[in-house]
Tab-separated table of C-alpha atoms in Angstrom:
chain	number	residue	atom	x	y	z
J	28	MET	CA	13.072	21.407	5.021
J	29	ASN	CA	13.594	22.957	2.037
J	30	ARG	CA	17.532	21.769	2.030
J	31	LEU	CA	16.369	18.087	2.586
J	32	ALA	CA	13.711	18.476	-0.311
J	33	ALA	CA	16.471	19.714	-2.543
J	34	ARG	CA	18.922	16.986	-1.519
J	35	ILE	CA	16.047	14.286	-2.076
J	36	ARG	CA	15.368	15.789	-5.337
J	37	SER	CA	19.014	15.327	-6.415
J	38	GLY	CA	18.927	11.488	-5.473
J	39	ASP	CA	20.823	11.372	-2.611
J	40	ARG	CA	19.724	8.346	-0.523
J	41	ARG	CA	20.442	9.325	2.682
J	42	ALA	CA	18.279	12.373	2.409
J	43	LEU	CA	15.215	9.866	1.264
J	44	ALA	CA	16.009	7.775	4.204
J	45	ARG	CA	15.629	10.732	6.589
J	46	GLY	CA	12.312	11.830	4.627
J	47	LEU	CA	10.595	8.629	4.974
J	48	SER	CA	11.726	7.731	8.750
J	49	ALA	CA	10.159	11.601	9.054
J	50	VAL	CA	7.213	10.982	7.123
J	51	GLU	CA	6.371	7.360	8.350
J	52	ASN	CA	7.071	8.808	11.726
J	53	ARG	CA	4.985	12.153	11.600
J	54	ALA	CA	7.670	14.106	12.306
J	55	GLN	CA	7.905	17.730	12.710
J	56	GLY	CA	7.956	19.606	9.421
J	57	ALA	CA	7.077	16.157	7.580
J	58	ASP	CA	4.043	18.108	6.082
J	59	ASP	CA	6.319	20.956	4.698
J	60	LEU	CA	8.600	18.024	2.950
J	61	LEU	CA	5.603	16.288	1.556
J	62	ALA	CA	4.295	20.237	0.444
J	63	ALA	CA	8.330	20.907	-0.894
J	64	LEU	CA	8.149	17.946	-2.642
J	65	HIS	CA	4.390	17.712	-4.028
J	66	ALA	CA	4.067	16.919	-8.087
J	67	PRO	CA	0.765	16.599	-9.432
J	68	GLU	CA	1.131	13.953	-11.866
J	69	PRO	CA	2.847	10.819	-11.025
J	70	SER	CA	6.379	10.419	-12.335
J	71	ALA	CA	6.899	6.756	-12.188
J	72	LEU	CA	5.570	3.494	-13.318
J	73	ARG	CA	3.542	2.682	-9.820
J	74	ILE	CA	3.496	-1.403	-9.875
J	75	GLY	CA	0.952	-3.300	-6.799
J	76	ILE	CA	1.379	-6.496	-6.188
J	77	THR	CA	-1.119	-8.120	-3.476
J	78	GLY	CA	-2.606	-11.269	-2.690
J	79	ALA	CA	-2.536	-13.920	0.458
J	80	PRO	CA	-0.114	-14.641	2.727
J	81	GLY	CA	2.915	-17.248	1.244
J	82	ALA	CA	1.957	-16.721	-2.001
J	83	GLY	CA	5.249	-15.206	-2.795
J	84	LYS	CA	4.457	-11.504	-3.271
J	85	SER	CA	7.932	-10.797	-1.977
J	86	THR	CA	9.748	-13.192	-4.015
J	87	LEU	CA	7.940	-11.590	-7.500
J	88	ALA	CA	8.546	-7.890	-6.642
J	89	ASP	CA	12.734	-9.035	-5.934
J	90	CYS	CA	12.151	-10.900	-9.556
J	91	VAL	CA	10.142	-7.917	-11.061
J	92	ALA	CA	13.258	-5.265	-9.860
J	93	LYS	CA	15.866	-7.779	-11.272
J	94	ARG	CA	14.205	-7.403	-14.917
J	95	LEU	CA	13.527	-3.860	-14.395
J	96	ARG	CA	17.074	-3.042	-13.594
J	97	GLY	CA	18.096	-5.130	-16.476
J	98	GLN	CA	16.104	-3.346	-18.512
J	99	GLY	CA	18.058	0.244	-17.286
J	100	ALA	CA	15.173	1.261	-14.970
J	101	THR	CA	15.817	2.263	-11.285
J	102	VAL	CA	13.252	0.564	-8.793
J	103	ALA	CA	11.994	1.832	-5.700
J	104	ILE	CA	10.542	-1.199	-3.894
J	105	LEU	CA	8.042	-0.449	-0.898
J	106	ALA	CA	7.561	-3.540	1.394
J	107	VAL	CA	4.364	-2.976	3.884
J	108	ASP	CA	5.065	-5.518	6.287
J	109	PRO	CA	2.414	-6.976	8.715
J	110	SER	CA	3.089	-4.735	12.331
J	111	SER	CA	2.728	-6.255	16.206
J	112	PRO	CA	-0.368	-4.548	17.234
J	113	PHE	CA	1.600	-4.193	20.889
J	114	SER	CA	4.506	-2.228	19.867
J	115	GLY	CA	3.236	-1.126	16.344
J	116	GLY	CA	6.885	-2.664	14.804
J	117	ALA	CA	7.233	-5.267	11.939
J	118	ILE	CA	9.626	-7.896	11.192
J	119	LEU	CA	10.631	-6.609	7.752
J	120	GLY	CA	11.806	-9.899	6.771
J	121	ASP	CA	11.228	-8.482	2.685
J	122	ARG	CA	14.629	-7.451	3.005
J	123	VAL	CA	15.394	-11.193	3.922
J	124	ARG	CA	14.153	-12.161	0.562
J	125	MET	CA	15.961	-9.308	-1.673
J	126	GLN	CA	19.545	-10.055	-0.758
J	127	ARG	CA	20.630	-10.084	-4.346
J	128	HIS	CA	19.942	-6.366	-4.594
J	129	HIS	CA	22.525	-5.572	-2.087
J	130	GLY	CA	25.193	-2.927	-2.710
J	131	ASP	CA	23.006	-1.680	-6.272
J	132	PRO	CA	22.515	1.946	-6.416
J	133	GLY	CA	19.474	1.107	-8.938
J	134	VAL	CA	17.676	-0.317	-6.240
J	135	PHE	CA	16.037	1.109	-3.319
J	136	ILE	CA	14.067	-1.486	-0.560
J	137	ARG	CA	11.763	0.040	2.120
J	138	SER	CA	10.061	-1.834	4.467
J	139	MET	CA	7.365	-0.166	6.301
J	140	ALA	CA	4.899	-0.994	8.936
J	141	ALA	CA	1.148	-1.664	8.487
J	142	ARG	CA	0.481	-1.051	12.027
J	143	GLY	CA	-3.013	-1.987	12.052
J	144	GLN	CA	-4.192	-0.737	8.763
J	145	LEU	CA	-7.039	-2.940	6.817
J	146	GLY	CA	-6.325	-2.627	3.104
J	147	GLY	CA	-3.136	-4.026	2.959
J	148	LEU	CA	-1.141	-0.835	3.297
J	149	GLY	CA	0.309	1.457	6.068
J	150	PRO	CA	-1.192	4.691	6.935
J	151	ALA	CA	2.885	6.419	5.548
J	152	VAL	CA	2.597	4.702	2.288
J	153	VAL	CA	1.319	7.423	0.035
J	154	ASP	CA	3.600	10.107	1.460
J	155	ALA	CA	6.406	7.575	0.727
J	156	LEU	CA	5.531	7.089	-2.758
J	157	ALA	CA	5.626	10.495	-3.335
J	158	LEU	CA	8.930	10.809	-1.671
J	159	LEU	CA	10.189	7.827	-3.900
J	160	GLU	CA	8.632	9.745	-7.025
J	161	ALA	CA	10.571	12.984	-5.970
J	162	SER	CA	14.194	11.449	-5.710
J	163	GLY	CA	13.722	10.419	-9.660
J	164	PHE	CA	12.769	6.506	-9.405
J	165	ASP	CA	11.630	5.233	-12.720
J	166	ALA	CA	9.395	2.490	-11.116
J	167	VAL	CA	8.367	1.674	-7.622
J	168	VAL	CA	7.064	-1.614	-6.808
J	169	ILE	CA	3.982	-1.419	-4.016
J	170	GLU	CA	3.884	-5.159	-1.918
J	171	THR	CA	1.170	-4.846	0.586
J	172	ALA	CA	1.571	-6.563	4.097
J	173	GLY	CA	-0.460	-9.864	3.135
J	174	VAL	CA	-3.112	-10.050	5.445
J	175	GLY	CA	-5.540	-11.673	3.992
J	176	GLN	CA	-8.749	-10.705	1.745
J	177	SER	CA	-8.860	-6.902	2.167
J	178	GLU	CA	-5.757	-5.313	0.662
J	179	VAL	CA	-7.786	-2.906	-1.722
J	180	ASP	CA	-6.029	0.048	-1.070
J	181	VAL	CA	-3.001	-0.504	-3.744
J	182	ALA	CA	-5.251	-0.171	-6.376
J	183	GLN	CA	-5.905	3.375	-5.397
J	184	LEU	CA	-2.273	3.849	-5.316
J	185	ALA	CA	-0.678	1.823	-8.346
J	186	VAL	CA	-1.353	1.909	-12.040
J	187	THR	CA	-1.269	-1.494	-12.453
J	188	VAL	CA	-2.117	-4.064	-9.715
J	189	ALA	CA	-0.902	-7.548	-9.850
J	190	VAL	CA	-3.010	-9.909	-7.686
J	191	VAL	CA	-0.636	-13.318	-6.608
J	192	LEU	CA	-2.601	-16.697	-6.412
J	193	VAL	CA	-0.928	-19.843	-5.864
J	194	PRO	CA	-2.491	-23.336	-6.213
J	195	THR	CA	-1.542	-24.936	-2.702
J	196	LEU	CA	-3.990	-22.349	-0.475
J	197	GLY	CA	-6.891	-24.315	-0.267
J	198	ASP	CA	-9.925	-22.363	-1.600
J	199	ASP	CA	-7.847	-20.214	-3.876
J	200	ILE	CA	-10.656	-18.000	-5.256
J	201	GLN	CA	-12.462	-17.236	-1.449
J	202	ALA	CA	-10.922	-13.985	-1.873
J	203	ALA	CA	-13.393	-13.240	-4.830
J	204	LYS	CA	-15.560	-12.803	-1.874
J	205	ALA	CA	-13.733	-9.197	-0.679
J	206	GLY	CA	-13.503	-7.350	-3.530
J	207	ILE	CA	-9.583	-8.177	-4.014
J	208	MET	CA	-10.525	-9.984	-7.167
J	209	GLU	CA	-11.853	-7.201	-8.680
J	210	ILE	CA	-8.920	-4.543	-8.353
J	211	ALA	CA	-6.579	-6.996	-10.281
J	212	ASP	CA	-5.051	-5.646	-13.677
J	213	LEU	CA	-3.736	-9.332	-14.048
J	214	PHE	CA	-4.015	-12.339	-12.281
J	215	VAL	CA	-0.267	-14.558	-11.672
J	216	ILE	CA	-0.446	-17.959	-10.674
J	217	ASN	CA	2.589	-18.194	-8.823
J	218	LYS	CA	4.587	-21.706	-7.764
J	219	ALA	CA	2.603	-22.794	-11.063
J	220	ASP	CA	5.013	-25.838	-11.460
J	221	LEU	CA	2.941	-27.378	-8.337
J	222	PRO	CA	-0.557	-29.400	-8.874
J	223	GLY	CA	-3.405	-27.459	-8.980
J	224	ALA	CA	-2.033	-24.394	-11.025
J	225	ASP	CA	-4.162	-25.792	-14.168
J	226	GLU	CA	-7.561	-25.959	-11.974
J	227	LEU	CA	-6.913	-22.506	-10.408
J	228	GLU	CA	-6.875	-21.090	-13.914
J	229	ARG	CA	-9.882	-22.431	-14.953
J	230	GLN	CA	-11.327	-20.709	-11.857
J	231	VAL	CA	-10.164	-17.662	-12.439
J	232	LEU	CA	-11.269	-17.806	-16.038
J	233	ALA	CA	-14.776	-18.948	-15.177
J	234	MET	CA	-14.759	-15.866	-12.686
J	235	THR	CA	-13.578	-13.090	-15.337
J	236	SER	CA	-16.352	-14.717	-17.534
J	237	LEU	CA	-18.504	-12.711	-15.911
J	238	ILE	CA	-17.226	-9.127	-16.597
J	239	PRO	CA	-19.748	-7.802	-18.904
J	240	ASP	CA	-18.777	-7.479	-22.497
J	241	GLY	CA	-16.849	-4.061	-23.368
J	242	GLN	CA	-15.033	-4.225	-20.542
J	243	PRO	CA	-10.894	-5.514	-20.312
J	244	LYS	CA	-10.506	-8.653	-19.014
J	245	PRO	CA	-7.525	-9.135	-17.197
J	246	PRO	CA	-4.704	-11.532	-18.224
J	247	ILE	CA	-3.631	-14.682	-16.615
J	248	LEU	CA	0.069	-15.417	-16.254
J	249	ARG	CA	1.677	-18.335	-14.641
J	250	THR	CA	5.482	-17.692	-12.854
J	251	VAL	CA	7.802	-19.622	-10.514
J	252	ALA	CA	9.303	-16.765	-8.691
J	253	THR	CA	12.212	-19.262	-7.042
J	254	ARG	CA	13.528	-19.421	-10.526
J	255	CYS	CA	11.995	-16.201	-11.447
J	256	GLU	CA	10.035	-17.903	-14.548
J	257	GLY	CA	7.831	-16.270	-16.250
J	258	VAL	CA	8.810	-12.811	-15.198
J	259	GLU	CA	9.878	-11.501	-18.509
J	260	VAL	CA	6.244	-11.806	-19.828
J	261	LEU	CA	5.205	-10.146	-16.609
J	262	VAL	CA	6.715	-7.158	-16.682
J	263	ASP	CA	6.190	-6.618	-20.243
J	264	GLU	CA	2.053	-6.538	-18.992
J	265	LEU	CA	2.962	-4.702	-16.029
J	266	GLU	CA	4.731	-1.948	-18.641
J	267	ARG	CA	1.984	-2.032	-21.305
J	268	SER	CA	-0.897	-0.203	-18.784
J	269	GLY	CA	1.159	2.922	-19.522
J	270	GLN	CA	1.109	5.838	-16.911
J	271	THR	CA	-1.684	7.433	-16.055
J	272	GLY	CA	-2.762	10.534	-13.633
J	273	THR	CA	-3.977	11.043	-10.345
J	274	GLY	CA	-7.313	12.750	-10.434
J	275	ALA	CA	-10.168	13.980	-7.898
J	276	ALA	CA	-11.056	10.793	-6.818
J	277	TYR	CA	-7.493	9.766	-5.471
J	278	TRP	CA	-6.718	13.188	-3.952
J	279	LYS	CA	-10.241	13.484	-2.127
J	280	ARG	CA	-9.471	10.013	-0.830
J	281	LEU	CA	-6.349	11.251	0.493
J	282	LEU	CA	-7.185	14.245	2.235
J	283	LEU	CA	-10.063	12.549	3.331
J	284	GLY	CA	-7.977	9.852	5.014
J	285	ARG	CA	-5.359	12.311	6.551
J	286	ILE	CA	-8.176	14.270	7.993
J	287	SER	CA	-9.886	11.653	10.068
J	288	GLY	CA	-6.777	10.294	10.883
J	289	GLU	CA	-5.529	13.887	12.562
J	290	LEU	CA	-8.963	13.889	14.094
J	291	ARG	CA	-8.911	11.104	15.479
J	292	SER	CA	-5.216	11.881	16.794
J	293	MET	CA	-6.749	14.510	18.015
J	294	LEU	CA	-9.254	13.266	20.013
J	295	ALA	CA	-7.503	10.372	21.349
J	296	SER	CA	-4.566	11.909	22.956
J	297	GLY	CA	-5.693	16.038	22.528
J	298	PRO	CA	-6.006	17.701	26.318
J	299	GLU	CA	-9.219	17.933	26.417
J	300	TRP	CA	-10.684	15.794	24.416
J	301	GLY	CA	-8.150	12.614	25.550
J	302	ALA	CA	-9.566	13.240	29.142
J	303	ASP	CA	-12.603	13.387	28.087
J	304	LEU	CA	-12.851	10.340	26.379
J	305	ASP	CA	-11.508	8.684	29.130
J	306	ARG	CA	-13.998	9.495	31.945
J	307	ALA	CA	-16.503	9.025	28.985
J	308	ALA	CA	-15.365	5.445	28.982
J	309	GLU	CA	-14.839	4.688	32.806
J	310	ALA	CA	-18.690	5.997	32.678
J	311	VAL	CA	-19.629	3.149	30.423
J	312	ALA	CA	-17.972	0.817	31.833
J	313	SER	CA	-19.377	1.554	35.286
J	314	GLY	CA	-22.354	1.165	33.293
J	315	GLN	CA	-23.121	4.791	34.582
J	316	LEU	CA	-23.564	6.085	31.024
J	317	ASN	CA	-25.561	5.112	27.898
J	318	PRO	CA	-22.513	5.254	25.250
J	319	TYR	CA	-24.721	6.383	22.230
J	320	THR	CA	-26.220	9.059	24.181
J	321	TYR	CA	-22.650	10.502	24.539
J	322	LEU	CA	-21.438	9.610	20.854
J	323	ARG	CA	-24.368	11.688	20.379
J	324	ASP	CA	-23.599	14.535	22.433
J	325	ALA	CA	-20.015	14.780	21.562
J	326	LEU	CA	-20.972	14.802	17.680
J	327	GLY	CA	-23.221	17.395	18.289
J	328	ARG	CA	-20.363	19.298	19.861
J	329	LEU	CA	-17.697	18.157	17.329
J	330	ARG	CA	-19.995	20.036	14.814
J	331	GLN	CA	-20.329	23.318	16.562
J	332	GLN	CA	-17.078	23.385	16.439
J	333	TRP	CA	-16.084	22.928	13.385
J	334	LYS	CA	-17.744	24.820	10.852
J	335	PRO	CA	-15.913	25.525	7.551
């Protein structure tokens, strides 16, 4: 893993792809690789692009990458796709929409499956981001899965988050009910050449007018991603946010998420707890066991076993 880490730091794309597969599949040695590549401060501009399905996020990410490449920056794109609840696989359609970068060594595109993760990001995205930064990319664009209104995890990873809206999806401000609007550093009205763009902008302005005085109000930009119109201004706004570090809150969230994920895996598949859960589930289904009594007893056993 130390040799692989050295190759990733040198910019070896084959080594990077191998490392990304290792962390996504939680292969043996993946944690050692991440430890070898860990850097306390982010080295790349982190750009998050989120929004509802059909908003044009992939096309917009493609245009942002094109603009950044025109400025001489190297760009990695993490495109998180919705995944099958049965196989865990994803259609990975983002690569189809980003063919213009094929053969460009300055652009690296990695599609990842969300694997049922709420919040729009898969559980391995944090680790993948660490590998991409270690590989020396100037900017990383994180495009969420587009699964609905709960894609707020990207705000924990990206320096700047662009929430993409379109004037053709019915109740355009319905996402305000779930918090996705509150994570925006800027709003992008994509497909702005369609009817309804003016009304959508008025709605967003009305919503941002509720932000208390003294707090920054996110700018509202218009784009037509199919023609990359308005992307120059968008990239300027994204870069204006500058670099920010990752504080204790970020690392606490990361550590808690990893620990809870590992505990869940251990409980579900471990030789002792897995068999116990199977027996309990069958007993609850047959009416022989009260699930809440079992949960109380099981948590008591866990507390006894784990005493920091």
